[in-house]
Amino acid sequence: EVVMTQSPLSLPVTLGQSASISCRSSQSLVQSDGNTYLNWFQQRPGQSPRRLIYKVSNRESGVPDRFSGSGSGTDFTLKISRVEAEDVGVYYCMQGTHWPRTFGQGTKVEIK
Amino acid sequence: EVQLVESGGGLVQPGGSLRLSCAASGFTFTSYWMTWVRQAPEKGLEWVASIKEDGSEKYYVDSVKGRFTISRDNAKNSLHLQMNSLRAEDTAVYYCARETNTRDWGQGTLVTVSS
């Protein structure tokens, strides 16, 4: 199975500053159709996960443009610009290229 | 608006069975793969199983193979997860999600396996 490794696992940030989360996969996530199925999710305390980004860099409708995804192959990044209080929660990457689907361990974002 | 509403969770003894359901609305159910994801208490997310639009393909995480069965009723826009031979480590909130890339999620249903 493809192992997804996130870092850091804990990320204290100052309001208004930016934050970056890394996600590395043990195999390339480029599928035979040419797409790279790397997703990012946000889980706020007490809530269900919500998909923020799909196919590396595509934002879901309603997701603020402060969130951006980048990367290729096996190395991906989620960046949050100008962190706000509502961004507190756990962020997960997930690969949708190989079976079984696999998630990263999660990165907890908190305000300093 | 997409809605996914899970039900069927509860307390069950080790070795017991439980059947989860997910009622889907707000989209054309027959056009999408569907997925179950679980989250053990204070732990991360774990993909459990996915099923193709017509039910012809199913995939499972190794830890549930032979014990869990994913199915769907396209006439009733519903997804199911039959869970047999339950173990303590199956204790989790189980989420229903649209697509194999889990585009939309339900609110989850809690399954507790304990004597």
PDB file of C-alpha atoms in Angstrom:
ATOM      1  CA  GLU A   1       0.000   0.000   0.000  1.00  0.00           C
ATOM      2  CA  VAL A   2       1.025   3.606  -0.562  1.00  0.00           C
ATOM      3  CA  VAL A   3       2.225   5.240   2.629  1.00  0.00           C
ATOM      4  CA  MET A   4       1.413   8.935   3.029  1.00  0.00           C
ATOM      5  CA  THR A   5       3.746  10.824   5.367  1.00  0.00           C
ATOM      6  CA  GLN A   6       2.808  14.280   6.621  1.00  0.00           C
ATOM      7  CA  SER A   7       5.007  16.803   8.373  1.00  0.00           C
ATOM      8  CA  PRO A   8       4.900  18.434  10.743  1.00  0.00           C
ATOM      9  CA  LEU A   9       2.320  16.603  12.853  1.00  0.00           C
ATOM     10  CA  SER A  10       1.760  19.692  14.983  1.00  0.00           C
ATOM     11  CA  LEU A  11       1.835  23.242  13.668  1.00  0.00           C
ATOM     12  CA  PRO A  12       1.403  26.245  15.972  1.00  0.00           C
ATOM     13  CA  VAL A  13       0.850  29.384  13.908  1.00  0.00           C
ATOM     14  CA  THR A  14       0.361  33.068  14.573  1.00  0.00           C
ATOM     15  CA  LEU A  15      -2.837  34.655  13.321  1.00  0.00           C
ATOM     16  CA  GLY A  16      -2.208  36.353  10.006  1.00  0.00           C
ATOM     17  CA  GLN A  17       0.938  34.368   9.273  1.00  0.00           C
ATOM     18  CA  SER A  18       1.231  31.573   6.733  1.00  0.00           C
ATOM     19  CA  ALA A  19       1.531  27.832   7.340  1.00  0.00           C
ATOM     20  CA  SER A  20       2.709  24.953   5.181  1.00  0.00           C
ATOM     21  CA  ILE A  21       2.078  21.228   5.493  1.00  0.00           C
ATOM     22  CA  SER A  22       4.083  18.650   3.590  1.00  0.00           C
ATOM     23  CA  CYS A  23       2.755  15.321   2.356  1.00  0.00           C
ATOM     24  CA  ARG A  24       4.983  12.695   0.764  1.00  0.00           C
ATOM     25  CA  SER A  25       3.848   9.446  -0.834  1.00  0.00           C
ATOM     26  CA  SER A  26       5.858   6.227  -1.028  1.00  0.00           C
ATOM     27  CA  GLN A  27       4.949   5.871  -4.721  1.00  0.00           C
ATOM     28  CA  SER A  28       4.140   8.248  -7.537  1.00  0.00           C
ATOM     29  CA  LEU A  29       0.513   9.373  -7.494  1.00  0.00           C
ATOM     30  CA  VAL A  30       0.332   9.945 -11.251  1.00  0.00           C
ATOM     31  CA  GLN A  31      -2.397   7.676 -12.596  1.00  0.00           C
ATOM     32  CA  SER A  32      -2.479   6.131 -16.060  1.00  0.00           C
ATOM     33  CA  ASP A  33      -5.019   8.778 -17.114  1.00  0.00           C
ATOM     34  CA  GLY A  34      -2.379  11.444 -16.474  1.00  0.00           C
ATOM     35  CA  ASN A  35      -4.110  12.853 -13.379  1.00  0.00           C
ATOM     36  CA  THR A  36      -2.597  13.013  -9.900  1.00  0.00           C
ATOM     37  CA  TYR A  37      -5.230  12.193  -7.299  1.00  0.00           C
ATOM     38  CA  LEU A  38      -3.929  13.950  -4.219  1.00  0.00           C
ATOM     39  CA  ASN A  39      -6.549  15.476  -1.915  1.00  0.00           C
ATOM     40  CA  TRP A  40      -6.420  17.683   1.180  1.00  0.00           C
ATOM     41  CA  PHE A  41      -9.023  17.658   3.939  1.00  0.00           C
ATOM     42  CA  GLN A  42      -9.754  19.875   6.905  1.00  0.00           C
ATOM     43  CA  GLN A  43     -11.374  18.505  10.050  1.00  0.00           C
ATOM     44  CA  ARG A  44     -12.428  21.148  12.520  1.00  0.00           C
ATOM     45  CA  PRO A  45     -12.984  20.068  16.136  1.00  0.00           C
ATOM     46  CA  GLY A  46     -16.177  18.031  16.472  1.00  0.00           C
ATOM     47  CA  GLN A  47     -16.925  18.107  12.738  1.00  0.00           C
ATOM     48  CA  SER A  48     -16.766  15.734   9.790  1.00  0.00           C
ATOM     49  CA  PRO A  49     -13.845  16.114   7.404  1.00  0.00           C
ATOM     50  CA  ARG A  50     -14.281  18.519   4.514  1.00  0.00           C
ATOM     51  CA  ARG A  51     -12.371  18.293   1.238  1.00  0.00           C
ATOM     52  CA  LEU A  52     -10.448  21.497   0.497  1.00  0.00           C
ATOM     53  CA  ILE A  53      -8.292  20.543  -2.470  1.00  0.00           C
ATOM     54  CA  TYR A  54      -8.490  17.812  -5.113  1.00  0.00           C
ATOM     55  CA  LYS A  55      -6.092  16.738  -7.851  1.00  0.00           C
ATOM     56  CA  VAL A  56      -3.196  18.522  -6.098  1.00  0.00           C
ATOM     57  CA  SER A  57      -4.232  22.128  -6.590  1.00  0.00           C
ATOM     58  CA  ASN A  58      -7.960  22.458  -7.329  1.00  0.00           C
ATOM     59  CA  ARG A  59      -9.949  24.219  -4.621  1.00  0.00           C
ATOM     60  CA  GLU A  60     -13.450  23.051  -3.778  1.00  0.00           C
ATOM     61  CA  SER A  61     -16.249  25.538  -4.222  1.00  0.00           C
ATOM     62  CA  GLY A  62     -16.477  27.835  -1.214  1.00  0.00           C
ATOM     63  CA  VAL A  63     -12.929  27.214  -0.017  1.00  0.00           C
ATOM     64  CA  PRO A  64     -11.121  30.515   0.619  1.00  0.00           C
ATOM     65  CA  ASP A  65      -8.273  31.308  -1.757  1.00  0.00           C
ATOM     66  CA  ARG A  66      -6.002  31.455   1.308  1.00  0.00           C
ATOM     67  CA  PHE A  67      -5.727  27.691   0.830  1.00  0.00           C
ATOM     68  CA  SER A  68      -3.538  26.457  -1.984  1.00  0.00           C
ATOM     69  CA  GLY A  69      -2.118  23.109  -2.974  1.00  0.00           C
ATOM     70  CA  SER A  70       0.960  22.322  -5.005  1.00  0.00           C
ATOM     71  CA  GLY A  71       3.349  19.519  -5.856  1.00  0.00           C
ATOM     72  CA  SER A  72       3.830  16.608  -8.174  1.00  0.00           C
ATOM     73  CA  GLY A  73       4.801  12.961  -8.251  1.00  0.00           C
ATOM     74  CA  THR A  74       5.419  12.075  -4.610  1.00  0.00           C
ATOM     75  CA  ASP A  75       5.853  15.464  -2.965  1.00  0.00           C
ATOM     76  CA  PHE A  76       2.944  17.775  -2.121  1.00  0.00           C
ATOM     77  CA  THR A  77       2.254  20.865  -0.043  1.00  0.00           C
ATOM     78  CA  LEU A  78      -0.794  22.583   1.426  1.00  0.00           C
ATOM     79  CA  LYS A  79      -0.272  26.252   2.166  1.00  0.00           C
ATOM     80  CA  ILE A  80      -2.527  28.408   4.286  1.00  0.00           C
ATOM     81  CA  SER A  81      -1.863  32.103   3.797  1.00  0.00           C
ATOM     82  CA  ARG A  82      -2.939  34.588   6.464  1.00  0.00           C
ATOM     83  CA  VAL A  83      -4.135  31.988   8.989  1.00  0.00           C
ATOM     84  CA  GLU A  84      -7.444  32.774  10.669  1.00  0.00           C
ATOM     85  CA  ALA A  85      -8.949  31.403  13.882  1.00  0.00           C
ATOM     86  CA  GLU A  86     -11.428  29.283  11.895  1.00  0.00           C
ATOM     87  CA  ASP A  87      -8.514  27.367  10.322  1.00  0.00           C
ATOM     88  CA  VAL A  88      -7.808  25.529  13.572  1.00  0.00           C
ATOM     89  CA  GLY A  89      -8.174  21.779  13.154  1.00  0.00           C
ATOM     90  CA  VAL A  90      -6.493  18.716  11.708  1.00  0.00           C
ATOM     91  CA  TYR A  91      -5.460  18.558   8.072  1.00  0.00           C
ATOM     92  CA  TYR A  92      -5.083  15.295   6.161  1.00  0.00           C
ATOM     93  CA  CYS A  93      -3.752  14.420   2.751  1.00  0.00           C
ATOM     94  CA  MET A  94      -5.174  11.400   0.951  1.00  0.00           C
ATOM     95  CA  GLN A  95      -4.155   9.630  -2.230  1.00  0.00           C
ATOM     96  CA  GLY A  96      -6.884   8.498  -4.627  1.00  0.00           C
ATOM     97  CA  THR A  97      -4.671   6.905  -7.254  1.00  0.00           C
ATOM     98  CA  HIS A  98      -3.901   3.474  -5.828  1.00  0.00           C
ATOM     99  CA  TRP A  99      -5.921   0.846  -3.973  1.00  0.00           C
ATOM    100  CA  PRO A 100      -6.256   0.876  -1.042  1.00  0.00           C
ATOM    101  CA  ARG A 101      -6.783   4.603  -0.645  1.00  0.00           C
ATOM    102  CA  THR A 102      -4.599   5.935   2.134  1.00  0.00           C
ATOM    103  CA  PHE A 103      -4.493   9.015   4.354  1.00  0.00           C
ATOM    104  CA  GLY A 104      -1.616  10.822   5.978  1.00  0.00           C
ATOM    105  CA  GLN A 105      -1.419  10.814   9.785  1.00  0.00           C
ATOM    106  CA  GLY A 106      -2.861  14.314  10.066  1.00  0.00           C
ATOM    107  CA  THR A 107      -1.365  17.687  10.992  1.00  0.00           C
ATOM    108  CA  LYS A 108      -2.873  19.569  13.907  1.00  0.00           C
ATOM    109  CA  VAL A 109      -2.963  23.322  13.296  1.00  0.00           C
ATOM    110  CA  GLU A 110      -3.382  25.515  16.349  1.00  0.00           C
ATOM    111  CA  ILE A 111      -3.040  29.189  17.109  1.00  0.00           C
ATOM    112  CA  LYS A 112      -0.006  30.296  19.128  1.00  0.00           C
TER     113      LYS A 112
ATOM    114  CA  GLU B   1     -27.425  20.123  -1.821  1.00  0.00           C
ATOM    115  CA  VAL B   2     -25.628  16.841  -1.304  1.00  0.00           C
ATOM    116  CA  GLN B   3     -26.752  15.020   1.842  1.00  0.00           C
ATOM    117  CA  LEU B   4     -25.323  11.813   3.275  1.00  0.00           C
ATOM    118  CA  VAL B   5     -26.943  10.511   6.431  1.00  0.00           C
ATOM    119  CA  GLU B   6     -25.468   7.486   8.184  1.00  0.00           C
ATOM    120  CA  SER B   7     -27.346   5.256  10.605  1.00  0.00           C
ATOM    121  CA  GLY B   8     -27.045   1.866  12.266  1.00  0.00           C
ATOM    122  CA  GLY B   9     -24.200   2.453  14.683  1.00  0.00           C
ATOM    123  CA  GLY B  10     -24.273   1.335  18.284  1.00  0.00           C
ATOM    124  CA  LEU B  11     -22.718  -0.872  20.951  1.00  0.00           C
ATOM    125  CA  VAL B  12     -21.948  -4.459  19.965  1.00  0.00           C
ATOM    126  CA  GLN B  13     -20.003  -7.252  21.637  1.00  0.00           C
ATOM    127  CA  PRO B  14     -16.781  -8.603  20.139  1.00  0.00           C
ATOM    128  CA  GLY B  15     -17.621 -11.182  17.494  1.00  0.00           C
ATOM    129  CA  GLY B  16     -20.979  -9.577  16.820  1.00  0.00           C
ATOM    130  CA  SER B  17     -22.433  -7.999  13.689  1.00  0.00           C
ATOM    131  CA  LEU B  18     -23.792  -4.627  12.682  1.00  0.00           C
ATOM    132  CA  ARG B  19     -25.157  -3.177   9.460  1.00  0.00           C
ATOM    133  CA  LEU B  20     -24.558   0.473   8.672  1.00  0.00           C
ATOM    134  CA  SER B  21     -26.621   2.433   6.188  1.00  0.00           C
ATOM    135  CA  CYS B  22     -26.159   5.732   4.382  1.00  0.00           C
ATOM    136  CA  ALA B  23     -29.074   7.591   2.794  1.00  0.00           C
ATOM    137  CA  ALA B  24     -27.929   9.752  -0.092  1.00  0.00           C
ATOM    138  CA  SER B  25     -29.729  12.700  -1.680  1.00  0.00           C
ATOM    139  CA  GLY B  26     -29.025  15.819  -3.704  1.00  0.00           C
ATOM    140  CA  PHE B  27     -27.084  14.102  -6.482  1.00  0.00           C
ATOM    141  CA  THR B  28     -27.474  11.293  -9.015  1.00  0.00           C
ATOM    142  CA  PHE B  29     -26.507   8.367  -6.812  1.00  0.00           C
ATOM    143  CA  THR B  30     -26.079   5.943  -9.705  1.00  0.00           C
ATOM    144  CA  SER B  31     -23.330   8.111 -11.226  1.00  0.00           C
ATOM    145  CA  TYR B  32     -20.868   7.882  -8.360  1.00  0.00           C
ATOM    146  CA  TRP B  33     -18.617   5.468  -6.583  1.00  0.00           C
ATOM    147  CA  MET B  34     -19.315   5.472  -2.851  1.00  0.00           C
ATOM    148  CA  THR B  35     -16.948   5.003   0.057  1.00  0.00           C
ATOM    149  CA  TRP B  36     -16.806   4.234   3.789  1.00  0.00           C
ATOM    150  CA  VAL B  37     -14.119   5.871   5.923  1.00  0.00           C
ATOM    151  CA  ARG B  38     -13.651   5.394   9.658  1.00  0.00           C
ATOM    152  CA  GLN B  39     -11.992   7.271  12.492  1.00  0.00           C
ATOM    153  CA  ALA B  40     -11.108   5.581  15.762  1.00  0.00           C
ATOM    154  CA  PRO B  41     -11.420   7.754  18.894  1.00  0.00           C
ATOM    155  CA  GLU B  42      -8.775  10.488  18.884  1.00  0.00           C
ATOM    156  CA  LYS B  43      -7.130   8.919  15.832  1.00  0.00           C
ATOM    157  CA  GLY B  44      -6.766   9.709  12.141  1.00  0.00           C
ATOM    158  CA  LEU B  45      -8.836   8.787   9.124  1.00  0.00           C
ATOM    159  CA  GLU B  46      -8.802   5.308   7.623  1.00  0.00           C
ATOM    160  CA  TRP B  47     -10.347   4.395   4.276  1.00  0.00           C
ATOM    161  CA  VAL B  48     -12.418   1.217   4.683  1.00  0.00           C
ATOM    162  CA  ALA B  49     -14.108   0.313   1.392  1.00  0.00           C
ATOM    163  CA  SER B  50     -15.403   1.650  -1.913  1.00  0.00           C
ATOM    164  CA  ILE B  51     -17.997   0.396  -4.401  1.00  0.00           C
ATOM    165  CA  LYS B  52     -18.476   1.219  -8.058  1.00  0.00           C
ATOM    166  CA  GLU B  53     -21.606   2.865  -9.439  1.00  0.00           C
ATOM    167  CA  ASP B  54     -23.247  -0.422 -10.451  1.00  0.00           C
ATOM    168  CA  GLY B  55     -21.780  -2.481  -7.604  1.00  0.00           C
ATOM    169  CA  SER B  56     -19.582  -4.496  -9.957  1.00  0.00           C
ATOM    170  CA  GLU B  57     -16.300  -3.530  -8.278  1.00  0.00           C
ATOM    171  CA  LYS B  58     -15.542  -3.389  -4.574  1.00  0.00           C
ATOM    172  CA  TYR B  59     -12.321  -2.669  -2.733  1.00  0.00           C
ATOM    173  CA  TYR B  60     -11.473  -3.110   0.953  1.00  0.00           C
ATOM    174  CA  VAL B  61      -8.682  -2.260   3.351  1.00  0.00           C
ATOM    175  CA  ASP B  62      -6.859  -5.463   4.331  1.00  0.00           C
ATOM    176  CA  SER B  63      -7.933  -5.299   7.986  1.00  0.00           C
ATOM    177  CA  VAL B  64     -11.628  -5.773   7.106  1.00  0.00           C
ATOM    178  CA  LYS B  65     -11.404  -8.167   4.157  1.00  0.00           C
ATOM    179  CA  GLY B  66     -13.548 -11.244   4.735  1.00  0.00           C
ATOM    180  CA  ARG B  67     -15.424  -9.566   7.596  1.00  0.00           C
ATOM    181  CA  PHE B  68     -17.031  -6.450   6.066  1.00  0.00           C
ATOM    182  CA  THR B  69     -19.155  -6.227   2.922  1.00  0.00           C
ATOM    183  CA  ILE B  70     -19.989  -2.992   1.139  1.00  0.00           C
ATOM    184  CA  SER B  71     -23.157  -2.890  -0.942  1.00  0.00           C
ATOM    185  CA  ARG B  72     -25.574  -0.394  -2.435  1.00  0.00           C
ATOM    186  CA  ASP B  73     -29.236  -0.212  -3.384  1.00  0.00           C
ATOM    187  CA  ASN B  74     -29.454   2.128  -6.350  1.00  0.00           C
ATOM    188  CA  ALA B  75     -33.252   2.004  -6.347  1.00  0.00           C
ATOM    189  CA  LYS B  76     -33.249   3.449  -2.822  1.00  0.00           C
ATOM    190  CA  ASN B  77     -30.167   5.692  -3.093  1.00  0.00           C
ATOM    191  CA  SER B  78     -28.584   3.905  -0.180  1.00  0.00           C
ATOM    192  CA  LEU B  79     -25.175   2.548   0.735  1.00  0.00           C
ATOM    193  CA  HIS B  80     -24.543  -0.189   3.286  1.00  0.00           C
ATOM    194  CA  LEU B  81     -21.713  -1.741   5.244  1.00  0.00           C
ATOM    195  CA  GLN B  82     -22.305  -5.182   6.720  1.00  0.00           C
ATOM    196  CA  MET B  83     -19.799  -5.712   9.518  1.00  0.00           C
ATOM    197  CA  ASN B  84     -19.298  -9.228  10.920  1.00  0.00           C
ATOM    198  CA  SER B  85     -16.852 -10.702  13.417  1.00  0.00           C
ATOM    199  CA  LEU B  86     -16.369  -7.278  14.953  1.00  0.00           C
ATOM    200  CA  ARG B  87     -13.279  -6.557  17.024  1.00  0.00           C
ATOM    201  CA  ALA B  88     -12.418  -3.903  19.579  1.00  0.00           C
ATOM    202  CA  GLU B  89     -10.178  -2.226  17.001  1.00  0.00           C
ATOM    203  CA  ASP B  90     -13.201  -1.658  14.739  1.00  0.00           C
ATOM    204  CA  THR B  91     -14.496   0.889  17.265  1.00  0.00           C
ATOM    205  CA  ALA B  92     -14.767   4.156  15.341  1.00  0.00           C
ATOM    206  CA  VAL B  93     -16.991   6.764  13.796  1.00  0.00           C
ATOM    207  CA  TYR B  94     -17.914   5.475  10.333  1.00  0.00           C
ATOM    208  CA  TYR B  95     -18.424   8.052   7.590  1.00  0.00           C
ATOM    209  CA  CYS B  96     -20.141   7.606   4.265  1.00  0.00           C
ATOM    210  CA  ALA B  97     -18.552   9.606   1.441  1.00  0.00           C
ATOM    211  CA  ARG B  98     -19.247  10.338  -2.197  1.00  0.00           C
ATOM    212  CA  GLU B  99     -16.609   9.206  -4.718  1.00  0.00           C
ATOM    213  CA  THR B 100     -13.411   7.297  -4.062  1.00  0.00           C
ATOM    214  CA  ASN B 101     -11.709  10.651  -3.476  1.00  0.00           C
ATOM    215  CA  THR B 102     -14.317  11.371  -0.772  1.00  0.00           C
ATOM    216  CA  ARG B 103     -15.693  14.610  -2.147  1.00  0.00           C
ATOM    217  CA  ASP B 104     -18.608  14.900   0.329  1.00  0.00           C
ATOM    218  CA  TRP B 105     -19.026  13.367   3.789  1.00  0.00           C
ATOM    219  CA  GLY B 106     -21.848  12.516   6.121  1.00  0.00           C
ATOM    220  CA  GLN B 107     -21.895  13.296   9.837  1.00  0.00           C
ATOM    221  CA  GLY B 108     -20.841   9.776  10.789  1.00  0.00           C
ATOM    222  CA  THR B 109     -22.231   7.025  12.994  1.00  0.00           C
ATOM    223  CA  LEU B 110     -20.404   5.649  16.049  1.00  0.00           C
ATOM    224  CA  VAL B 111     -19.696   1.952  16.335  1.00  0.00           C
ATOM    225  CA  THR B 112     -18.449   0.704  19.696  1.00  0.00           C
ATOM    226  CA  VAL B 113     -17.224  -2.873  20.015  1.00  0.00           C
ATOM    227  CA  SER B 114     -16.965  -3.795  23.671  1.00  0.00           C
ATOM    228  CA  SER B 115     -18.080  -6.413  26.152  1.00  0.00           C
TER     229      SER B 115
END
